[in-house]
mmCIF file of N, CA and C in Angstrom:
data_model
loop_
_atom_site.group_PDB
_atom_site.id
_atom_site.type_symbol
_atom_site.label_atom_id
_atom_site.label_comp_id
_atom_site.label_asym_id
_atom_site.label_seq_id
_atom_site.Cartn_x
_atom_site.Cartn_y
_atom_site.Cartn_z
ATOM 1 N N UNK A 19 -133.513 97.468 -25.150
ATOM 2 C CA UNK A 19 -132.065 97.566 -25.149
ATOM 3 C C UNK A 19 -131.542 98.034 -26.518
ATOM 4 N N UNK A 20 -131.881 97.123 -27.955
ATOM 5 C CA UNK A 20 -131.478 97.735 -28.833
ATOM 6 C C UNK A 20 -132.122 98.845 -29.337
ATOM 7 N N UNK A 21 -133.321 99.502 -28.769
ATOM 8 C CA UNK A 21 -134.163 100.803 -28.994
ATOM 9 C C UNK A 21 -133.426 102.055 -28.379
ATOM 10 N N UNK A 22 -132.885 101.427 -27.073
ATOM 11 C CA UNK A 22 -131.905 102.605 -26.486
ATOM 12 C C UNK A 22 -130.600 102.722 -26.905
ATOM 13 N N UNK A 23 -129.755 101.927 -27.719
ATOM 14 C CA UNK A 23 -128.497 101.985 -28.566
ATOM 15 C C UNK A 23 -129.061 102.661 -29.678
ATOM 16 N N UNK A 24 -130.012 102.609 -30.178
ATOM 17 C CA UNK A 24 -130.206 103.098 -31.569
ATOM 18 C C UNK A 24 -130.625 104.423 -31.148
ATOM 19 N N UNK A 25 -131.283 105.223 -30.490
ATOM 20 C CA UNK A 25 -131.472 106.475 -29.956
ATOM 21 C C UNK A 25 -129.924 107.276 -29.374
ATOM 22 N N UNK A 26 -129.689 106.193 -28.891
ATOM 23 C CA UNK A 26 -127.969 106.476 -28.486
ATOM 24 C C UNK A 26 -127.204 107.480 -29.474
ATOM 25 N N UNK A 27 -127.071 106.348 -30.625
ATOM 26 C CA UNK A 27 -126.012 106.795 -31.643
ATOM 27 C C UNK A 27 -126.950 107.588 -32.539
ATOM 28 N N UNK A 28 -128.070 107.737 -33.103
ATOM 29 C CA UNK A 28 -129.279 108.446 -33.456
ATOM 30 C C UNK A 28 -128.842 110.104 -32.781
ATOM 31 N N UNK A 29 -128.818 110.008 -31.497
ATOM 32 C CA UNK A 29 -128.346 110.923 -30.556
ATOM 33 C C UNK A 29 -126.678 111.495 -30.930
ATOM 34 N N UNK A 30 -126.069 110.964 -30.959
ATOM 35 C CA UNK A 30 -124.660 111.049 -31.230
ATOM 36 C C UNK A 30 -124.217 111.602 -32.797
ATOM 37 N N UNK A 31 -125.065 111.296 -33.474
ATOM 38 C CA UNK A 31 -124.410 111.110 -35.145
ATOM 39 C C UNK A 31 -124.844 112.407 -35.473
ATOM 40 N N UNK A 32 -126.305 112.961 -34.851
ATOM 41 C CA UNK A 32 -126.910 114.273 -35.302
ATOM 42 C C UNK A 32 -126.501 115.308 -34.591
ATOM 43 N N UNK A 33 -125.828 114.897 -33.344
ATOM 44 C CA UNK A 33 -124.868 116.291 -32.501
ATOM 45 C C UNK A 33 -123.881 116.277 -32.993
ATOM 46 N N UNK A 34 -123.083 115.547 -33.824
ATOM 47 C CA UNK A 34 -121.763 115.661 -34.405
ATOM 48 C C UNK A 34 -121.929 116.488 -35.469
ATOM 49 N N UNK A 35 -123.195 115.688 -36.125
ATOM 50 C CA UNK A 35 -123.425 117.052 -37.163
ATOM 51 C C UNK A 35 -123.654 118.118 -37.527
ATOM 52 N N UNK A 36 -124.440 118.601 -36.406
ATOM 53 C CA UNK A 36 -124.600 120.225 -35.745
ATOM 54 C C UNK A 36 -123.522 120.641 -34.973
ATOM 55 N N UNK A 37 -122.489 120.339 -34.456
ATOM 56 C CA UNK A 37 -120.898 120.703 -33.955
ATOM 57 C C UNK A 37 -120.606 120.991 -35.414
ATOM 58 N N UNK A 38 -120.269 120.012 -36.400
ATOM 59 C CA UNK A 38 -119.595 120.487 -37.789
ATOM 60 C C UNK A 38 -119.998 121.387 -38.222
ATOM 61 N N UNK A 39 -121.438 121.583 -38.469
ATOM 62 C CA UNK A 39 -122.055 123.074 -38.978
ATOM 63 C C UNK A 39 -121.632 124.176 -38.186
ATOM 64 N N UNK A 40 -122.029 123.725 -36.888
ATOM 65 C CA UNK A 40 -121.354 124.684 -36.163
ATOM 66 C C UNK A 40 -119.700 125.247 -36.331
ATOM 67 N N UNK A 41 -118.896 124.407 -36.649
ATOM 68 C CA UNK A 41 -117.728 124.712 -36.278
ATOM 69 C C UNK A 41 -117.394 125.562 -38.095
ATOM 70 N N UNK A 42 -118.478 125.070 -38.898
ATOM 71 C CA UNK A 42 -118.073 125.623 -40.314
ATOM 72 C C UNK A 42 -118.303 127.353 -40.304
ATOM 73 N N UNK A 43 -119.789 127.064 -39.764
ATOM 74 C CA UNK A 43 -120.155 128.941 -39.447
ATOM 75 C C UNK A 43 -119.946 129.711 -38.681
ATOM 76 N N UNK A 44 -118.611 129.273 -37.430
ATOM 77 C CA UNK A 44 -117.369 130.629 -37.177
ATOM 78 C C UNK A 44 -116.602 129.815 -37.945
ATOM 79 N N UNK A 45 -116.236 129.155 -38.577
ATOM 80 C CA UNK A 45 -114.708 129.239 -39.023
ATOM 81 C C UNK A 45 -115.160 129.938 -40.378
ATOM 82 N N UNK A 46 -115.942 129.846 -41.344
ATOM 83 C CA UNK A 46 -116.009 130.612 -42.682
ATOM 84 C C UNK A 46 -117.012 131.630 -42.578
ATOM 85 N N UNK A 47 -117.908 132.368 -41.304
ATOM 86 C CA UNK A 47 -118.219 133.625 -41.678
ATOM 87 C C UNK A 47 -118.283 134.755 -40.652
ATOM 88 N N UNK A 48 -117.591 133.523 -39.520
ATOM 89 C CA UNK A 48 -117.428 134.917 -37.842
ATOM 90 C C UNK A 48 -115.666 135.296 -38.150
ATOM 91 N N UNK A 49 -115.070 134.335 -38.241
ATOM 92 C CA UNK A 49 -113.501 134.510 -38.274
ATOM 93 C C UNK A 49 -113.169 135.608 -39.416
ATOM 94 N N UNK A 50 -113.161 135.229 -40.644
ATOM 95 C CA UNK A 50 -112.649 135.621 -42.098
ATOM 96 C C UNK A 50 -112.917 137.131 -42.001
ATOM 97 N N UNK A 51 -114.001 137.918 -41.414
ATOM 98 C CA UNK A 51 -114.293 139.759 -41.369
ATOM 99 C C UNK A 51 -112.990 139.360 -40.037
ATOM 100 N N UNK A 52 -112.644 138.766 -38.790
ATOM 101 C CA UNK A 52 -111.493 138.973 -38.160
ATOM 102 C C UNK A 52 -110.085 139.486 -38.450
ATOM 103 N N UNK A 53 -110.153 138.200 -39.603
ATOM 104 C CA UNK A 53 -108.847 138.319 -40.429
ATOM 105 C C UNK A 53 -108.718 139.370 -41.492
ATOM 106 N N UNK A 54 -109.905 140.040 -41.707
ATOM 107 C CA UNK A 54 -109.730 141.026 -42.694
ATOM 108 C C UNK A 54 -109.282 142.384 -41.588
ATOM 109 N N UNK A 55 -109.715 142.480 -40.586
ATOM 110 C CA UNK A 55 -109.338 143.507 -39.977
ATOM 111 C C UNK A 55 -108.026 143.319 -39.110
ATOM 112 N N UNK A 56 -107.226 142.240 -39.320
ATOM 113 C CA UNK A 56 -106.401 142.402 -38.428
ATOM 114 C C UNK A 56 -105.226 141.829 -38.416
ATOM 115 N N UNK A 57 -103.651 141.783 -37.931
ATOM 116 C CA UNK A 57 -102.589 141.603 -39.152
ATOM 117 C C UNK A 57 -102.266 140.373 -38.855
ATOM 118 N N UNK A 58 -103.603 139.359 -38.952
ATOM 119 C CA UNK A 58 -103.047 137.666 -39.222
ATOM 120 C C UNK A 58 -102.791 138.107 -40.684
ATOM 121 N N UNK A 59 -102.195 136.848 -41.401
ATOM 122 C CA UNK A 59 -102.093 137.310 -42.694
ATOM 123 C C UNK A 59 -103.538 136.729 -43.489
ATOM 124 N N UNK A 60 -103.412 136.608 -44.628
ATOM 125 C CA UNK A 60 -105.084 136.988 -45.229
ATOM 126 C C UNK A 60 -105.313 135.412 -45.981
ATOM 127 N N UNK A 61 -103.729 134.661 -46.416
ATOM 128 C CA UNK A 61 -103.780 133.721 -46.766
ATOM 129 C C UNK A 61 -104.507 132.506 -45.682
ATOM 130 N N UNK A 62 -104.755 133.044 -44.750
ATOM 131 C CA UNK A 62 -105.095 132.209 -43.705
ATOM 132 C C UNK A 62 -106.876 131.690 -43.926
ATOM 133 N N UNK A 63 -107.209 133.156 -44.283
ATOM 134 C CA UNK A 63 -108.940 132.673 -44.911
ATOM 135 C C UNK A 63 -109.076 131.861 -45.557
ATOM 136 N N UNK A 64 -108.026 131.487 -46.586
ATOM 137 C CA UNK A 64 -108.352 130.774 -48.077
ATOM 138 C C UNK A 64 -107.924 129.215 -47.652
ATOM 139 N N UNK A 65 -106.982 129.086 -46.595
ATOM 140 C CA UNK A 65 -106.835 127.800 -46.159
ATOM 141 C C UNK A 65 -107.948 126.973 -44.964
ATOM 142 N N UNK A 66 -108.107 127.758 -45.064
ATOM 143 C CA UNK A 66 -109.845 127.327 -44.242
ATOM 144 C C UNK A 66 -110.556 126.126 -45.305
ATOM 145 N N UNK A 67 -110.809 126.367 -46.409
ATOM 146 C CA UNK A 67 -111.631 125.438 -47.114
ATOM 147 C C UNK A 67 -110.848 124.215 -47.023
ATOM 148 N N UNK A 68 -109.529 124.020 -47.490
ATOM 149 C CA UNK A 68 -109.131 122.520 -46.981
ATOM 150 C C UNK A 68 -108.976 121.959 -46.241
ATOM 151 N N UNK A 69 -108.904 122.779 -44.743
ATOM 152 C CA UNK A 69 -108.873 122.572 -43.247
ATOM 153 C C UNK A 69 -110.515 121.899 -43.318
ATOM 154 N N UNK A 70 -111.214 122.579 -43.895
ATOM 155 C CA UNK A 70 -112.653 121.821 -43.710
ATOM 156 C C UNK A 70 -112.749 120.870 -44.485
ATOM 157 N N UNK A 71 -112.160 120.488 -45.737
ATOM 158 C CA UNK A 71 -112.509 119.524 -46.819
ATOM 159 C C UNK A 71 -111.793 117.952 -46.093
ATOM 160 N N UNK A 72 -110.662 118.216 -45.458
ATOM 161 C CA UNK A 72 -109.997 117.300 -44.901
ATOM 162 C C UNK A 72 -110.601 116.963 -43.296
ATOM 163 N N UNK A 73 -111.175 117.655 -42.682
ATOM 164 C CA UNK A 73 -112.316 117.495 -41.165
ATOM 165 C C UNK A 73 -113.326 116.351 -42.251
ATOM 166 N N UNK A 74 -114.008 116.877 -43.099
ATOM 167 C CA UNK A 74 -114.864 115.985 -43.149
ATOM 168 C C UNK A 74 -114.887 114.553 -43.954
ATOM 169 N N UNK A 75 -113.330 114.409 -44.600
ATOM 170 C CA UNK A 75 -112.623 113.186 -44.938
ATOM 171 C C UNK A 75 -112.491 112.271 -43.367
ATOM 172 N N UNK A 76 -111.958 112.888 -42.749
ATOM 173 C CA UNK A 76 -111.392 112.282 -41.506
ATOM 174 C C UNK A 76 -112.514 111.838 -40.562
ATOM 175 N N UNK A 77 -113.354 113.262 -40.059
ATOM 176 C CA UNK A 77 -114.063 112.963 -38.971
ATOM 177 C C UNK A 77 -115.731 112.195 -39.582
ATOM 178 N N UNK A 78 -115.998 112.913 -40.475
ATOM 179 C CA UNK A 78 -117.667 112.433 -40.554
ATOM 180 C C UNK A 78 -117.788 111.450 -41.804
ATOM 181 N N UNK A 79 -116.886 110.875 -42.945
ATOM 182 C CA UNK A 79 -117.327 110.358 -43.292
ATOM 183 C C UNK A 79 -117.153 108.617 -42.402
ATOM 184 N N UNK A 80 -116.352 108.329 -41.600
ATOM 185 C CA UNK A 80 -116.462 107.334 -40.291
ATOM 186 C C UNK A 80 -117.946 107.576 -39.643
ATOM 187 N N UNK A 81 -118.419 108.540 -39.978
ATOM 188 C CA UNK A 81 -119.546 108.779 -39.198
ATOM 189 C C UNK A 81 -121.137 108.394 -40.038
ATOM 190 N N UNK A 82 -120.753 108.822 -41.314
ATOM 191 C CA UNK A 82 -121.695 108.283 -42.263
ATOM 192 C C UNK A 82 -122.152 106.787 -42.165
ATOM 193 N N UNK A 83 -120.711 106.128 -41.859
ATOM 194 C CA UNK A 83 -120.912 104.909 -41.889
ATOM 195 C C UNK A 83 -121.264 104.219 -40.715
ATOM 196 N N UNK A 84 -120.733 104.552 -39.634
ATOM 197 C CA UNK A 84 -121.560 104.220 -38.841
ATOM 198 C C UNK A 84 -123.246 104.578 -38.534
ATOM 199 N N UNK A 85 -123.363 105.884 -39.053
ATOM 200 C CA UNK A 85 -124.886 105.907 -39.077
ATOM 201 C C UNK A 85 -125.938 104.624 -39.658
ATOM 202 N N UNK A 86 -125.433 104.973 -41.168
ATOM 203 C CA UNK A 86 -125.421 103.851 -42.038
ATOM 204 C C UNK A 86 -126.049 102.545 -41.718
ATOM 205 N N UNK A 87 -124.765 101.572 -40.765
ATOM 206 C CA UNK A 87 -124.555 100.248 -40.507
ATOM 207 C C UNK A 87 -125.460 100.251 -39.131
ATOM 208 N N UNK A 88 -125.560 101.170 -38.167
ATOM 209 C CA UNK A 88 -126.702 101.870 -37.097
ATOM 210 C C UNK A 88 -128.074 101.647 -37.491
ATOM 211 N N UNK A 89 -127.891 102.691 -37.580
ATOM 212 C CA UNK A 89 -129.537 103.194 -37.507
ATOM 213 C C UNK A 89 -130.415 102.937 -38.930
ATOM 214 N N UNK A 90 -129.368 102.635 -40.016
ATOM 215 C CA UNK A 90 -130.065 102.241 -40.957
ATOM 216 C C UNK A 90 -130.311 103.085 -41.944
ATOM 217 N N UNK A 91 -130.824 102.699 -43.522
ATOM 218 C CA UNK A 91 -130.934 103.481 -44.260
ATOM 219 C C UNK A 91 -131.432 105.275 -44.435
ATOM 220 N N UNK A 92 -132.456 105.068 -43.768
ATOM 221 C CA UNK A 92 -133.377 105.965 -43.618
ATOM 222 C C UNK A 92 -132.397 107.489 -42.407
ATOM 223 N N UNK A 93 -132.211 106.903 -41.726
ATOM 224 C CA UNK A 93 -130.702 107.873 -41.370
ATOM 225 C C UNK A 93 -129.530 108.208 -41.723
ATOM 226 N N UNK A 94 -129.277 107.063 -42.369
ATOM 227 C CA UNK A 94 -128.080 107.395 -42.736
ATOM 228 C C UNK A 94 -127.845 108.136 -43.993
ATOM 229 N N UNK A 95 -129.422 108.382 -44.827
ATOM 230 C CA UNK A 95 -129.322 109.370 -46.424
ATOM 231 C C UNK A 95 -129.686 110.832 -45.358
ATOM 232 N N UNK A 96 -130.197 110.906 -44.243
ATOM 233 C CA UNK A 96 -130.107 111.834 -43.656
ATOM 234 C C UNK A 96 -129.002 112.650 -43.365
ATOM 235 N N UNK A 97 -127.937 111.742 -42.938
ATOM 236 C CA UNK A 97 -126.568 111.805 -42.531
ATOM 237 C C UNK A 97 -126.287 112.563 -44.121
ATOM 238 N N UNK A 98 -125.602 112.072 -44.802
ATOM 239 C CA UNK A 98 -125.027 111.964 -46.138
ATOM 240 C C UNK A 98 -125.807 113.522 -46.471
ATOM 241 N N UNK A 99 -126.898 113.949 -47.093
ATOM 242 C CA UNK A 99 -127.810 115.089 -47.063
ATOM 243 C C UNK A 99 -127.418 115.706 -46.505
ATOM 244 N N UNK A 100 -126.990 115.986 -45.019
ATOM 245 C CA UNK A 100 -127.006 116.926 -44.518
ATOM 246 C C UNK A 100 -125.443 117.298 -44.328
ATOM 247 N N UNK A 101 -124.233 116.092 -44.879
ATOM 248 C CA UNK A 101 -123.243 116.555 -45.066
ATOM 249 C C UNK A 101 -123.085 117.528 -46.669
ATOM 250 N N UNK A 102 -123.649 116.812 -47.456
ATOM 251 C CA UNK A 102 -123.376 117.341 -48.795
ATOM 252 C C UNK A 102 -124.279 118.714 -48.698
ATOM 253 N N UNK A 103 -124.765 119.312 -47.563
ATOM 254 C CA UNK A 103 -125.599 120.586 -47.276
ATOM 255 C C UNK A 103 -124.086 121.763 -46.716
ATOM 256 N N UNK A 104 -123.686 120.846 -46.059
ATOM 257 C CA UNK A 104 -122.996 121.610 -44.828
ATOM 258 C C UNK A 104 -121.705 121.569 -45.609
ATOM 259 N N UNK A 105 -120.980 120.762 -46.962
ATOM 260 C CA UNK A 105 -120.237 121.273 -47.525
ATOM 261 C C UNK A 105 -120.461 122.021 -49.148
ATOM 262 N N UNK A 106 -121.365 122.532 -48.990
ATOM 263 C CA UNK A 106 -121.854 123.576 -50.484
ATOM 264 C C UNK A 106 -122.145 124.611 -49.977
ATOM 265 N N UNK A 107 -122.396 124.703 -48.622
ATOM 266 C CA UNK A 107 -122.631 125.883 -47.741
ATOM 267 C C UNK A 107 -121.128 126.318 -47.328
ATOM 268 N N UNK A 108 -120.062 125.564 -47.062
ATOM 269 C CA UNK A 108 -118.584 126.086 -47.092
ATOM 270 C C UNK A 108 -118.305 126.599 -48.456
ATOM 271 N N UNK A 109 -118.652 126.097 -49.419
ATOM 272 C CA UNK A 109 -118.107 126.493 -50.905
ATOM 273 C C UNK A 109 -118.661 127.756 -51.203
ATOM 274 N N UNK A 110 -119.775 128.088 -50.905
ATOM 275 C CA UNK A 110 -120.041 129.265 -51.014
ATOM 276 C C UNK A 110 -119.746 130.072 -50.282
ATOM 277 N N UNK A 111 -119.605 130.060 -48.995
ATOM 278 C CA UNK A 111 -119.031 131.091 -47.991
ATOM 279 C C UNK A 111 -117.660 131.307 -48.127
ATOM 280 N N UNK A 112 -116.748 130.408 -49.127
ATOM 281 C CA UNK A 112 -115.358 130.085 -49.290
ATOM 282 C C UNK A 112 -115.385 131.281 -50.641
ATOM 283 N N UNK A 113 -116.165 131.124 -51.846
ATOM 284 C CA UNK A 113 -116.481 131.630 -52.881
ATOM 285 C C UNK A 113 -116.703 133.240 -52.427
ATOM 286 N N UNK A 114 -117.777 133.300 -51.325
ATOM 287 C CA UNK A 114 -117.928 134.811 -51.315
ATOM 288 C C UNK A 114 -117.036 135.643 -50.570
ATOM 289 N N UNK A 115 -116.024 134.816 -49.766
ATOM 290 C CA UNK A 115 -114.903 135.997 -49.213
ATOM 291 C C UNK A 115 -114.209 135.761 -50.222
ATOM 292 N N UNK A 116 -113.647 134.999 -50.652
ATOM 293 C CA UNK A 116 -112.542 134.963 -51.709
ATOM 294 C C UNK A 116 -112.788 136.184 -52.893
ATOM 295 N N UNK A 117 -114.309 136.542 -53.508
ATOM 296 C CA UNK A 117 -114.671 137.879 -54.011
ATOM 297 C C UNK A 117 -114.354 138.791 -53.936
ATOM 298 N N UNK A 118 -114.739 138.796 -52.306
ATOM 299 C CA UNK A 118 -114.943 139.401 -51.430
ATOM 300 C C UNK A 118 -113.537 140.887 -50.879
ATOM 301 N N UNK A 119 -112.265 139.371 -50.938
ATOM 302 C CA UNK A 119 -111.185 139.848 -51.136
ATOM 303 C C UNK A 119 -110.511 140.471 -52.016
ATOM 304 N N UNK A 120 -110.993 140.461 -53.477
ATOM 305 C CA UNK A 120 -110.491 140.773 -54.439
ATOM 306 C C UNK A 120 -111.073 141.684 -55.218
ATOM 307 N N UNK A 121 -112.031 142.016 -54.595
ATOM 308 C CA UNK A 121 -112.737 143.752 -54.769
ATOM 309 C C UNK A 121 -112.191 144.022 -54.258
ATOM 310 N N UNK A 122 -111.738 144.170 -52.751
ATOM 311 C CA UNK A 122 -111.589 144.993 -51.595
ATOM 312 C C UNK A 122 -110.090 145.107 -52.048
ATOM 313 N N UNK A 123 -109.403 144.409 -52.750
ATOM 314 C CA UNK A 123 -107.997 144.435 -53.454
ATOM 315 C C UNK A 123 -107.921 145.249 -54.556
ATOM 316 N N UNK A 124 -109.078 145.231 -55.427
ATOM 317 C CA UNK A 124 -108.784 145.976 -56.600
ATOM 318 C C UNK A 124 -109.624 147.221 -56.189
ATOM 319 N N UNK A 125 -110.278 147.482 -55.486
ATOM 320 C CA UNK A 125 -111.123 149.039 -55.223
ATOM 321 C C UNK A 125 -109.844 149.577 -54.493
ATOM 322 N N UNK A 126 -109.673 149.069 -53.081
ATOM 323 C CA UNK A 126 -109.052 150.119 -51.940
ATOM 324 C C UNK A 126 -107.399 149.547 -52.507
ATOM 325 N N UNK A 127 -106.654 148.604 -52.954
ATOM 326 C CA UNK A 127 -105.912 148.483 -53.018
ATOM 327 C C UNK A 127 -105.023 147.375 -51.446
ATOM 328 N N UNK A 128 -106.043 146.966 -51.454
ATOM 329 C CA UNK A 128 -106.068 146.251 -49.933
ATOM 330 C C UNK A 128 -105.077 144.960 -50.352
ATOM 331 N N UNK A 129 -103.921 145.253 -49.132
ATOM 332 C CA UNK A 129 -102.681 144.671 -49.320
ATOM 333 C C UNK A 129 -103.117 143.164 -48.783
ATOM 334 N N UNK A 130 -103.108 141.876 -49.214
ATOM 335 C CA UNK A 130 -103.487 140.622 -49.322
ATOM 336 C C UNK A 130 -102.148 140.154 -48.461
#
């Protein structure tokens, strides 16, 4: 019984965390070439990083902790790891359009 709760949330804590990755890599590297081609406005890319900094205030660090108090140490530095993965991997994908933009501003003159 408590082998199948702990597989449960074991189950639960590591699909949440692959949804977040997931949801980080279209929102910072399928969307942002969207928005460059098309007349959302451009400020919209750059607000992406706090849209994500504040998801993972809200949604996963509740989740850390329940891993945590769960499944126990040994998962839960798993948990934690693989958040502090999945937000240095936004910072850089945040870092390289933001560049990204500002070549493409100072070469073509690309209206921001």
């Amino acid at each position: 019984m408590v082998e199948d709760q702990r597989k449960k949330t074991l189950i639960v804590v590591y699909s949440t965390l692959f949804l977040s990755l997931l949801f980080y890599v279209i929102l910072l590297w399928i969307a942002p070439p969207l928005y460059l081609f098309s007349l959302i406005p451009r400020v919209l890319v750059f607000l992406a990083f706090p849209i994500l900094s504040i998801f993972i205030l809200i949604i996963l660090t509740p989740l850390i902790i329940m891993a945590w108090r769960r499944l126990g140490s040994r998962h839960g530095w798993g948990i934690i790891i693989g958040l502090v993965v999945v937000w240095w991997l936004c910072l850089i994908s945040y870092t390289i359009w933001a560049l990204l933009l500002i070549v493409l501003k100072s070469v073509f003159h690309f209206v921001a």
